CSV table of C-alpha atoms in Angstrom, one decimal:
chain,number,residue,atom,x,y,z
N,1276,MET,CA,59.7,-10.5,-48.8
N,1277,MET,CA,57.0,-12.7,-47.4
N,1278,ARG,CA,57.1,-13.7,-43.8
N,1279,ASN,CA,54.9,-16.4,-42.2
N,1280,PRO,CA,56.5,-17.1,-38.9
N,1281,SER,CA,55.0,-18.5,-35.7
N,1282,GLN,CA,57.4,-17.0,-33.3
N,1283,GLU,CA,55.8,-17.7,-29.9
N,1284,ARG,CA,58.2,-19.2,-27.4
N,1285,ASP,CA,57.2,-21.1,-24.3
N,1286,ARG,CA,58.8,-20.1,-21.1
N,1287,ALA,CA,59.1,-22.5,-18.1
N,1288,GLY,CA,56.9,-21.5,-15.2
N,1289,PRO,CA,57.9,-21.3,-11.6
N,1290,MET,CA,59.1,-24.4,-9.9
N,1291,ALA,CA,56.5,-26.3,-7.9
N,1292,PRO,CA,56.8,-25.9,-4.1
N,1293,ALA,CA,58.6,-28.8,-2.5
N,1294,GLY,CA,55.6,-29.8,-0.4
N,1295,ARG,CA,53.4,-30.8,-3.4
N,1296,GLY,CA,54.6,-34.4,-3.0
N,1297,ARG,CA,54.4,-37.4,-5.2
N,1298,ARG,CA,51.5,-36.1,-7.3
N,1299,ALA,CA,53.5,-33.1,-8.5
N,1300,LEU,CA,56.4,-35.4,-9.3
N,1301,LEU,CA,54.3,-37.7,-11.4
N,1302,LEU,CA,52.7,-34.8,-13.2
N,1303,GLY,CA,56.1,-33.4,-14.0
N,1304,ALA,CA,57.3,-36.7,-15.3
N,1305,ALA,CA,54.3,-37.1,-17.5
N,1306,ALA,CA,54.7,-33.7,-19.0
N,1307,PHE,CA,58.5,-34.1,-19.6
N,1308,PRO,CA,58.3,-35.4,-23.2
N,1309,PHE,CA,56.2,-32.4,-24.3
N,1310,LEU,CA,58.4,-29.9,-22.5
N,1311,ALA,CA,61.5,-31.5,-24.0
N,1312,ARG,CA,60.1,-31.2,-27.5
N,1313,ARG,CA,59.3,-27.5,-26.9
N,1314,ALA,CA,62.7,-26.8,-25.4
N,1315,ALA,CA,64.3,-28.2,-28.6
N,1316,ALA,CA,62.1,-26.1,-30.9
N,1317,ALA,CA,63.9,-24.2,-33.5
N,1318,GLU,CA,63.2,-21.2,-35.8
N,1319,LEU,CA,63.9,-22.1,-39.4
N,1320,VAL,CA,64.4,-19.6,-42.2
N,1321,VAL,CA,63.1,-21.1,-45.5
N,1322,PHE,CA,63.8,-19.7,-48.9
N,1323,SER,CA,61.0,-21.0,-51.1
N,1324,SER,CA,60.8,-20.6,-54.9
N,1325,GLY,CA,57.5,-19.9,-56.5
N,1326,GLY,CA,57.0,-23.4,-57.9
N,1327,LEU,CA,56.7,-25.0,-54.4
N,1328,ASN,CA,55.6,-21.9,-52.5
N,1329,ALA,CA,51.8,-22.4,-52.6
N,1330,ALA,CA,52.0,-26.0,-51.4
N,1331,TYR,CA,54.6,-25.2,-48.8
N,1332,LEU,CA,52.6,-22.4,-47.3
N,1333,THR,CA,49.6,-24.6,-46.9
N,1334,LEU,CA,51.7,-27.2,-45.0
N,1335,VAL,CA,53.4,-24.7,-42.7
N,1336,PRO,CA,50.8,-24.8,-39.9
N,1337,ALA,CA,50.7,-28.6,-39.7
N,1338,PHE,CA,54.5,-28.8,-39.5
N,1339,GLN,CA,54.7,-26.2,-36.8
N,1340,GLN,CA,51.9,-27.8,-34.8
N,1341,GLN,CA,53.5,-31.3,-35.0
N,1342,THR,CA,57.1,-30.3,-34.2
N,1343,GLY,CA,57.0,-27.0,-32.2
N,1344,HIS,CA,59.4,-25.5,-34.7
N,1345,SER,CA,58.6,-22.1,-36.2
N,1346,LEU,CA,59.2,-21.1,-39.8
N,1347,VAL,CA,60.2,-17.8,-41.3
N,1348,SER,CA,59.2,-18.0,-45.0
N,1349,VAL,CA,60.9,-16.0,-47.6
N,1350,GLN,CA,59.8,-16.2,-51.3
N,1351,ALA,CA,62.8,-16.3,-53.6
N,1352,SER,CA,63.3,-17.5,-57.2
N,1353,SER,CA,65.4,-20.6,-57.9
N,1354,MET,CA,67.9,-18.8,-60.1
N,1355,GLY,CA,68.8,-15.6,-62.0
N,1356,ALA,CA,70.3,-12.2,-61.2
N,1357,ALA,CA,67.2,-10.7,-59.5
N,1358,PRO,CA,68.2,-9.3,-56.0
N,1359,ASP,CA,65.7,-11.7,-54.4
N,1360,ALA,CA,66.9,-14.9,-56.2
N,1361,ILE,CA,68.3,-17.6,-54.0
N,1362,PRO,CA,71.8,-17.5,-55.4
N,1363,GLN,CA,72.0,-13.7,-54.8
N,1364,ARG,CA,70.6,-14.1,-51.3
N,1365,LEU,CA,73.1,-16.8,-50.4
N,1366,GLY,CA,75.9,-14.8,-52.1
N,1367,ARG,CA,75.1,-11.8,-49.8
N,1368,GLY,CA,75.4,-14.1,-46.8
N,1369,GLU,CA,71.7,-14.1,-45.9
N,1370,PRO,CA,71.0,-16.8,-43.4
N,1371,ALA,CA,68.8,-19.8,-44.4
N,1372,ASP,CA,68.1,-23.3,-43.1
N,1373,VAL,CA,66.1,-24.8,-45.9
N,1374,LEU,CA,66.0,-24.1,-49.7
N,1375,LEU,CA,63.0,-25.1,-51.8
N,1376,LEU,CA,63.9,-24.7,-55.5
N,1377,ALA,CA,64.2,-26.1,-59.0
N,1378,SER,CA,66.9,-28.7,-59.4
N,1379,GLY,CA,68.5,-26.6,-62.1
N,1380,GLY,CA,69.0,-23.8,-59.6
N,1381,LEU,CA,70.5,-26.1,-57.0
N,1382,GLU,CA,73.3,-27.6,-59.1
N,1383,PRO,CA,75.3,-24.4,-59.4
N,1384,LEU,CA,75.0,-23.9,-55.6
N,1385,VAL,CA,76.4,-27.4,-55.0
N,1386,ALA,CA,79.3,-26.6,-57.3
N,1387,ARG,CA,80.0,-23.4,-55.3
N,1388,GLY,CA,80.1,-25.4,-52.0
N,1389,LEU,CA,77.0,-23.6,-50.7
N,1390,ILE,CA,74.9,-26.7,-50.0
N,1391,MET,CA,75.4,-29.3,-47.3
N,1392,PRO,CA,76.5,-32.6,-49.0
N,1393,ASP,CA,73.9,-35.2,-49.5
N,1394,SER,CA,71.1,-32.9,-48.2
N,1395,ARG,CA,69.1,-32.8,-51.5
N,1396,VAL,CA,65.7,-34.4,-51.5
N,1397,ASP,CA,63.4,-34.4,-54.6
N,1398,ILE,CA,59.8,-33.4,-53.7
N,1399,ALA,CA,57.7,-32.9,-56.8
N,1400,ARG,CA,57.6,-32.7,-60.6
N,1401,SER,CA,56.3,-29.5,-62.3
N,1402,LEU,CA,55.2,-28.6,-65.8
N,1403,ILE,CA,55.2,-25.2,-67.7
N,1404,GLY,CA,51.8,-23.7,-68.1
N,1405,MET,CA,50.3,-20.8,-70.1
N,1406,CYS,CA,47.9,-18.1,-69.0
N,1407,VAL,CA,45.9,-15.3,-70.5
N,1408,ARG,CA,44.0,-12.4,-68.9
N,1409,ALA,CA,40.7,-13.3,-67.3
N,1410,GLY,CA,37.9,-13.0,-69.8
N,1411,ALA,CA,40.2,-13.3,-72.8
N,1412,PRO,CA,39.6,-16.2,-75.2
N,1413,LYS,CA,41.6,-19.3,-74.3
N,1414,PRO,CA,43.8,-20.2,-77.4
N,1415,ASP,CA,44.2,-23.7,-78.6
N,1416,ILE,CA,47.7,-25.0,-77.7
N,1417,SER,CA,46.9,-28.7,-77.9
N,1418,SER,CA,49.4,-29.3,-80.7
N,1419,VAL,CA,52.9,-28.0,-81.5
N,1420,ASP,CA,51.7,-26.3,-84.7
N,1421,ASP,CA,48.8,-24.6,-82.9
N,1422,PHE,CA,51.1,-23.5,-80.1
N,1423,ARG,CA,53.6,-22.0,-82.5
N,1424,GLN,CA,50.9,-20.0,-84.2
N,1425,VAL,CA,49.6,-18.7,-80.9
N,1426,LEU,CA,53.1,-17.4,-80.1
N,1427,LEU,CA,53.5,-15.8,-83.5
N,1428,ASN,CA,50.0,-14.1,-83.2
N,1429,ALA,CA,50.5,-12.8,-79.7
N,1430,SER,CA,51.2,-9.1,-79.3
N,1431,SER,CA,53.3,-9.6,-76.2
N,1432,ILE,CA,54.7,-12.5,-74.2
N,1433,ALA,CA,55.8,-12.7,-70.6
N,1434,TYR,CA,57.9,-15.5,-69.0
N,1435,SER,CA,59.6,-16.2,-65.7
N,1436,ALA,CA,63.2,-15.2,-64.9
N,1437,SER,CA,63.7,-18.6,-63.3
N,1438,ALA,CA,63.9,-22.2,-64.6
N,1439,SER,CA,61.0,-22.1,-67.0
N,1440,GLY,CA,61.9,-18.8,-68.5
N,1441,VAL,CA,65.5,-19.7,-69.0
N,1442,TYR,CA,64.3,-22.7,-71.0
N,1443,ILE,CA,61.8,-20.7,-73.0
N,1444,GLU,CA,64.3,-18.0,-74.0
N,1445,ASN,CA,67.3,-20.2,-74.7
N,1446,GLU,CA,65.7,-23.4,-76.1
N,1447,MET,CA,62.0,-23.6,-76.7
N,1448,TYR,CA,61.7,-20.7,-79.1
N,1449,ARG,CA,64.6,-22.1,-81.1
N,1450,ARG,CA,63.1,-25.6,-81.2
N,1451,LEU,CA,59.9,-24.1,-82.5
N,1452,GLY,CA,61.9,-22.1,-85.2
N,1453,ILE,CA,60.5,-18.7,-84.1
N,1454,HIS,CA,63.2,-17.3,-81.9
N,1455,GLU,CA,63.9,-14.2,-84.1
N,1456,GLN,CA,60.2,-13.5,-84.5
N,1457,VAL,CA,59.0,-13.7,-80.9
N,1458,MET,CA,62.0,-12.5,-78.8
N,1459,PRO,CA,61.4,-8.8,-79.6
N,1460,LYS,CA,57.9,-9.0,-78.1
N,1461,SER,CA,58.9,-11.2,-75.2
N,1462,ARG,CA,59.8,-10.0,-71.7
N,1463,ARG,CA,61.5,-11.7,-68.7
N,1464,ILE,CA,59.7,-10.9,-65.5
N,1465,LEU,CA,61.7,-10.3,-62.4
N,1466,SER,CA,60.5,-10.7,-58.8
N,1467,GLU,CA,56.8,-11.1,-59.7
N,1468,ARG,CA,54.4,-13.7,-60.8
N,1469,VAL,CA,54.0,-13.8,-64.6
N,1470,ALA,CA,50.3,-14.3,-64.2
N,1471,SER,CA,50.1,-11.0,-62.3
N,1472,VAL,CA,51.6,-9.2,-65.2
N,1473,VAL,CA,49.1,-10.9,-67.6
N,1474,ALA,CA,46.2,-10.1,-65.2
N,1475,ARG,CA,47.1,-6.4,-65.4
N,1476,GLY,CA,47.1,-6.5,-69.2
N,1477,ASP,CA,50.9,-5.8,-69.5
N,1478,ALA,CA,51.3,-9.0,-71.6
N,1479,GLU,CA,48.8,-10.9,-73.7
N,1480,ILE,CA,50.1,-14.4,-72.8
N,1481,GLY,CA,52.4,-15.7,-70.1
N,1482,PHE,CA,54.4,-18.8,-69.2
N,1483,GLN,CA,55.4,-20.1,-65.8
N,1484,GLN,CA,55.2,-23.3,-63.7
N,1485,VAL,CA,51.5,-24.4,-63.4
N,1486,SER,CA,51.7,-24.0,-59.6
N,1487,GLU,CA,52.6,-20.3,-60.0
N,1488,ILE,CA,49.6,-19.6,-62.3
N,1489,LEU,CA,46.6,-21.4,-60.7
N,1490,PHE,CA,45.8,-19.0,-57.9
N,1491,VAL,CA,46.5,-15.6,-59.4
N,1492,GLU,CA,43.3,-13.5,-59.6
N,1493,GLY,CA,42.7,-11.9,-62.9
N,1494,ALA,CA,44.5,-14.6,-64.9
N,1495,THR,CA,43.1,-17.7,-66.6
N,1496,TYR,CA,45.1,-20.9,-66.8
N,1497,VAL,CA,45.1,-22.2,-70.4
N,1498,GLY,CA,46.9,-25.5,-69.9
N,1499,THR,CA,50.4,-27.0,-70.1
N,1500,ILE,CA,52.5,-26.4,-73.2
N,1501,PRO,CA,52.6,-29.3,-75.7
N,1502,GLU,CA,54.6,-32.3,-74.5
N,1503,PRO,CA,57.1,-32.3,-77.4
N,1504,VAL,CA,58.4,-28.9,-76.3
N,1505,GLN,CA,57.6,-29.3,-72.5
N,1506,LEU,CA,60.3,-29.2,-69.9
N,1507,PRO,CA,59.4,-31.0,-66.7
N,1508,THR,CA,61.2,-29.5,-63.7
N,1509,ILE,CA,62.0,-31.3,-60.5
N,1510,PHE,CA,61.6,-29.2,-57.4
N,1511,CYS,CA,63.7,-30.2,-54.5
N,1512,ALA,CA,64.8,-29.2,-51.0
N,1513,ALA,CA,68.3,-28.8,-49.6
N,1514,ILE,CA,70.2,-27.5,-46.6
N,1515,PRO,CA,72.6,-24.6,-47.0
N,1516,ALA,CA,76.2,-25.3,-45.8
N,1517,LYS,CA,75.9,-22.6,-43.2
N,1518,ALA,CA,72.4,-23.6,-41.9
N,1519,ARG,CA,72.0,-22.9,-38.2
N,1520,GLU,CA,69.4,-25.6,-37.5
N,1521,PRO,CA,70.3,-28.6,-39.7
N,1522,GLU,CA,68.4,-31.2,-37.7
N,1523,ALA,CA,65.2,-29.2,-37.7
N,1524,ALA,CA,65.8,-28.5,-41.4
N,1525,ARG,CA,65.9,-32.3,-42.1
N,1526,ALA,CA,62.7,-32.7,-40.2
N,1527,LEU,CA,61.0,-30.2,-42.4
N,1528,ILE,CA,62.3,-31.7,-45.6
N,1529,ARG,CA,61.2,-35.2,-44.5
N,1530,PHE,CA,57.7,-33.8,-43.9
N,1531,LEU,CA,57.5,-32.0,-47.3
N,1532,ALA,CA,58.6,-35.2,-49.1
N,1533,SER,CA,56.2,-37.4,-47.2
N,1534,PRO,CA,52.9,-38.9,-48.4
N,1535,GLU,CA,51.2,-36.6,-45.9
N,1536,ALA,CA,52.2,-33.6,-48.0
N,1537,ALA,CA,51.2,-35.1,-51.3
N,1538,PRO,CA,47.6,-33.8,-51.4
N,1539,ALA,CA,48.7,-30.2,-50.9
N,1540,LEU,CA,51.3,-30.6,-53.7
N,1541,GLU,CA,48.6,-32.0,-56.1
N,1542,ARG,CA,46.1,-29.3,-55.3
N,1543,THR,CA,48.7,-26.7,-56.3
N,1544,GLY,CA,49.4,-28.2,-59.7
N,1545,LEU,CA,52.4,-30.4,-58.8
N,1546,GLU,CA,53.1,-34.1,-59.2
N,1547,PRO,CA,54.3,-35.5,-55.8
N,1548,LEU,CA,57.2,-37.9,-56.1
N,1549,ASN,CA,56.1,-39.8,-52.9
N,1550,ARG,CA,52.5,-40.6,-52.7
N,1551,GLY,CA,53.1,-43.5,-50.3
């Protein structure tokens, strides 16, 4: 579990003596908007899936400074049966105020009544990328035929247990006509970045959202998989039905979907849906 809270709380100081007069009254009036903002500050628990997590964490300090709210950040996959996946956390009753996840993972939560109605906001588009261990040759995956051959030649393949991995296992291999050949040497990775597994040498090639590959030491990003077999994923934000701080949650979601957040999304391999 990853925590990145700023949990300082301001406490009101002693009241000014009555004899301070008009100057003290004016000073208090001038300071009131700031004090009111701090008094309304909330602590938000944010479940953030890997696809958005790098961008989100770079934006946390700016949001906290602008609003006075503090964020407790918990990394969790969008879907799947891993204990740290968002559906499992919500199913156990873990408290959360904001969910950042792939749209495919959100829809079942909506169906279960776990999401506040009309709270979904789409933030960014993401593509599946491929990585190899640092220092290894970068294979050519520019065409579908080349990509298929790389998969057939690989000694071992790792893929995410979340949105991209579900697609790879259930659809992409079959569309390429190689499901039976490559599944025995493929492994779904739970609760860890696929690129970290590749960096250790535990898999020759790996697949995950580009934003989850770029900043992993020891792994080299090869590129996105070919467009004919690509699956773009929309990452979105939503508010759980039992959120304790829904108004502050809406403020965070507005910030993440704003043009101000777009550069951070782009730097982490995402395509912002609102560039302004």
